[in-house]
Amino acid sequence: MDDMGLDEDENDNNEEEDDDDDEEEIECDPFLLKLEGHTGAIFCLDVSANNSLIATGSEDDTAMVFHSQNAEIVLKCQGHKDSVTCVRFSHDSQYLATGDLSGLIKVWKMASKEEIWSFELSDLEWLQWHPKGLVLFAGTVDGQVWMWKGPQFVETKTMQGPNAACSAAVLVNQDRCLCCGYGDGSLRIWDLKSAAVAHSLTDRHHAHEGQVNCIDCSTEFNLIATGGLDGIVELVQSNNGKFITKLDCRPRGGEGSSQQQRREGEDEEDAEERENKNSIESVALASR
């Protein structure tokens, strides 16, 4: 019996030593590259298609372009009026679009490292380039979608949505259409040639019960996925706008469809905080 007791003590000691070994920190480099130069928080980042450049937008009202190999500052984009919240490289890595909260958009030519165009609109929600051509898109808080054709950016089209922010967008249908989500939960697929609505989901049975936060598409399956403030993911067919299904990602336990309703004794701020905890912030569709 005494021998058994000793064996147990030895086993306990060995287990403690193993635990200590597991807790030892492995020393490693904390990062491969450190980008320095901004004096405020960084709100956005993009990498050029050729992987040679990294662009960042900051609270300090500037955007910066760094070399991806040595973190050298290639370009400091100045002249914005507010925090830079959007930076996007064109498909050929030759141009950079930057946008700030006030709605001021600038386009920079990387070869000459100079600003070549600027435009001011209402508060900016997002910026996006066409993946095959020099066409720039922007969505605004008043529900408008803007489209400019480069390199002069003189040719312009606008697509007016509902009286709600155009909060997210993705190109669909062989990049001939732009699918946009709005602050009222609705979805519209715009034909880029005619600047008209090709398909829409606006009724209360199919639209989100709050802002559409994110959109992704699968060209392989003609499928669109949207994520909303309501904690729901919706699947829609991109070629005909047909609603497929809703995926309820909210936690179970009695909340159900009444989650958006105010609880007894709950003030507006607490209700908003509770609802935002279930918000879908990102969606991604995998290829086969």
Coordinates of C-alpha atoms in Angstrom, one line a residue, residues 102-277:
S102 CA -16.5 63.4 -44.7
G103 CA -17.0 61.9 -48.2
L104 CA -13.8 63.2 -49.8
I105 CA -12.4 60.7 -52.3
K106 CA -8.9 60.9 -53.9
V107 CA -7.2 58.8 -56.5
W108 CA -3.4 58.5 -56.6
K109 CA -1.2 57.2 -59.4
M110 CA 1.4 55.0 -58.0
A111 CA 3.9 55.4 -60.9
S112 CA 4.2 59.2 -60.3
K113 CA 3.1 59.1 -56.6
E114 CA 0.7 62.0 -57.1
E115 CA -2.9 62.8 -56.7
I116 CA -4.7 62.7 -60.1
W117 CA -8.4 63.2 -59.1
S118 CA -10.7 64.0 -56.2
F119 CA -14.4 64.2 -55.6
E120 CA -16.5 65.1 -52.6
L121 CA -19.9 63.5 -51.8
S122 CA -21.9 62.8 -48.7
D123 CA -20.6 60.7 -45.9
L124 CA -18.7 57.6 -47.3
E125 CA -19.6 54.0 -46.5
W126 CA -17.3 52.1 -48.8
L127 CA -15.0 52.2 -51.8
Q128 CA -14.4 49.4 -54.4
W129 CA -12.7 49.0 -57.7
H130 CA -13.9 46.8 -60.6
P131 CA -11.8 43.7 -60.7
K132 CA -11.2 43.9 -64.4
G133 CA -11.2 47.6 -65.4
L134 CA -10.4 51.0 -64.1
V135 CA -13.9 51.7 -62.7
L136 CA -14.4 53.0 -59.2
F137 CA -17.5 52.6 -57.0
A138 CA -18.6 54.3 -53.8
G139 CA -21.5 53.9 -51.5
T140 CA -22.8 56.7 -49.3
V141 CA -24.8 57.3 -46.1
D142 CA -27.7 58.8 -48.1
G143 CA -28.2 55.5 -50.1
Q144 CA -26.4 56.6 -53.3
V145 CA -24.0 54.4 -55.3
W146 CA -21.5 56.3 -57.5
M147 CA -19.6 54.9 -60.4
W148 CA -16.6 56.6 -62.2
K149 CA -14.7 55.4 -65.2
G150 CA -10.9 56.1 -65.2
P151 CA -8.4 57.2 -66.0
Q152 CA -10.0 60.6 -66.3
F153 CA -12.9 59.7 -64.0
V154 CA -15.1 62.2 -65.8
E155 CA -17.8 59.7 -67.0
T156 CA -20.1 59.2 -64.0
K157 CA -23.2 57.2 -63.1
T158 CA -25.3 57.3 -60.0
M159 CA -27.8 54.7 -58.6
Q160 CA -30.2 56.0 -56.0
G161 CA -31.3 53.5 -53.4
P162 CA -33.8 54.0 -50.5
N163 CA -33.5 56.7 -47.9
A164 CA -30.9 54.6 -46.0
A165 CA -27.2 54.1 -46.1
C166 CA -25.7 51.9 -48.8
S167 CA -23.7 49.9 -46.3
A168 CA -22.2 47.0 -48.3
A169 CA -21.7 45.9 -51.9
V170 CA -20.2 43.2 -54.1
L171 CA -19.9 42.7 -57.8
V172 CA -21.9 39.7 -59.2
N173 CA -23.0 38.1 -62.5
Q174 CA -19.6 38.1 -64.2
D175 CA -19.0 41.6 -62.7
R176 CA -21.8 43.1 -64.8
C177 CA -24.0 43.9 -61.8
L178 CA -23.4 45.4 -58.3
C179 CA -25.3 43.9 -55.4
C180 CA -25.9 46.5 -52.6
G181 CA -27.2 46.1 -49.1
Y182 CA -28.8 49.0 -47.3
G183 CA -29.4 50.4 -43.8
D184 CA -33.1 49.5 -44.0
G185 CA -32.3 45.8 -44.5
S186 CA -33.1 45.7 -48.2
L187 CA -31.0 44.3 -51.1
R188 CA -30.8 45.6 -54.7
I189 CA -28.9 44.2 -57.6
W190 CA -28.0 47.0 -60.0
D191 CA -27.3 46.5 -63.7
L192 CA -24.1 48.6 -64.3
K193 CA -24.8 49.3 -68.0
S194 CA -28.2 50.8 -67.5
A195 CA -27.8 51.9 -63.9
A196 CA -31.2 50.4 -63.2
V197 CA -32.4 47.8 -60.6
A198 CA -32.3 44.3 -62.1
H199 CA -33.6 42.5 -58.9
S200 CA -34.5 43.5 -55.3
L201 CA -35.5 42.1 -52.0
T202 CA -37.4 44.8 -50.1
D203 CA -40.4 43.1 -48.5
R204 CA -40.4 42.4 -44.8
H205 CA -40.4 38.7 -45.2
H206 CA -37.2 38.6 -47.1
A207 CA -35.3 41.7 -46.1
H208 CA -33.1 41.9 -43.0
E209 CA -34.7 43.5 -39.9
G210 CA -31.9 46.1 -39.8
Q211 CA -28.8 47.2 -41.6
V212 CA -27.0 44.8 -44.0
N213 CA -23.4 44.8 -42.7
C214 CA -21.7 42.5 -45.2
I215 CA -22.1 40.7 -48.6
D216 CA -20.2 38.0 -50.4
C217 CA -20.8 36.1 -53.6
S218 CA -19.9 32.9 -55.3
T219 CA -19.7 33.2 -59.0
E220 CA -19.4 29.4 -59.3
F221 CA -22.9 28.9 -57.8
N222 CA -24.5 32.3 -58.6
L223 CA -25.0 32.7 -54.9
I224 CA -25.1 35.8 -52.7
A225 CA -24.7 35.7 -48.9
T226 CA -25.6 38.7 -46.7
G227 CA -25.1 39.3 -43.0
G228 CA -27.2 41.7 -41.0
L229 CA -27.4 43.6 -37.8
D230 CA -30.3 41.3 -36.9
G231 CA -28.0 38.2 -36.6
I232 CA -29.4 36.6 -39.8
V233 CA -27.5 35.4 -42.8
E234 CA -29.6 35.3 -46.0
L235 CA -28.8 33.4 -49.2
V236 CA -30.0 34.8 -52.6
Q237 CA -29.5 33.7 -56.1
S238 CA -27.5 36.4 -58.0
N239 CA -28.7 35.7 -61.5
N240 CA -32.4 36.2 -60.8
G241 CA -32.6 37.7 -57.3
K242 CA -34.5 34.7 -55.9
F243 CA -34.6 34.4 -52.2
I244 CA -33.3 31.0 -51.1
T245 CA -33.2 30.8 -47.3
K246 CA -32.4 32.5 -44.0
L247 CA -29.8 31.2 -41.5
D248 CA -30.6 32.3 -37.9
C249 CA -27.2 32.8 -36.2
R250 CA -28.7 34.3 -33.0
P251 CA -28.2 32.4 -29.7
R252 CA -31.0 30.1 -28.7
G253 CA -32.8 30.2 -25.3
G254 CA -36.0 32.0 -25.8
E255 CA -34.9 35.0 -27.7
G256 CA -36.1 33.8 -31.1
S257 CA -37.9 36.3 -33.3
S258 CA -38.6 38.6 -30.4
Q259 CA -35.0 39.5 -30.0
Q260 CA -35.4 42.9 -31.6
Q261 CA -38.2 43.8 -29.1
R262 CA -37.4 45.9 -26.1
R263 CA -37.4 44.0 -22.8
E264 CA -39.4 45.3 -19.9
G265 CA -37.4 48.0 -18.0
E266 CA -34.6 48.0 -20.7
D267 CA -33.6 51.4 -22.0
E268 CA -32.8 52.1 -25.6
E269 CA -29.0 52.1 -25.1
D270 CA -29.0 48.7 -23.4
A271 CA -31.4 47.2 -26.0
E272 CA -29.1 48.5 -28.9
E273 CA -26.0 47.0 -27.2
R274 CA -27.7 43.6 -26.7
E275 CA -28.9 43.5 -30.3
N276 CA -25.5 44.5 -31.7
K277 CA -23.9 41.6 -29.9

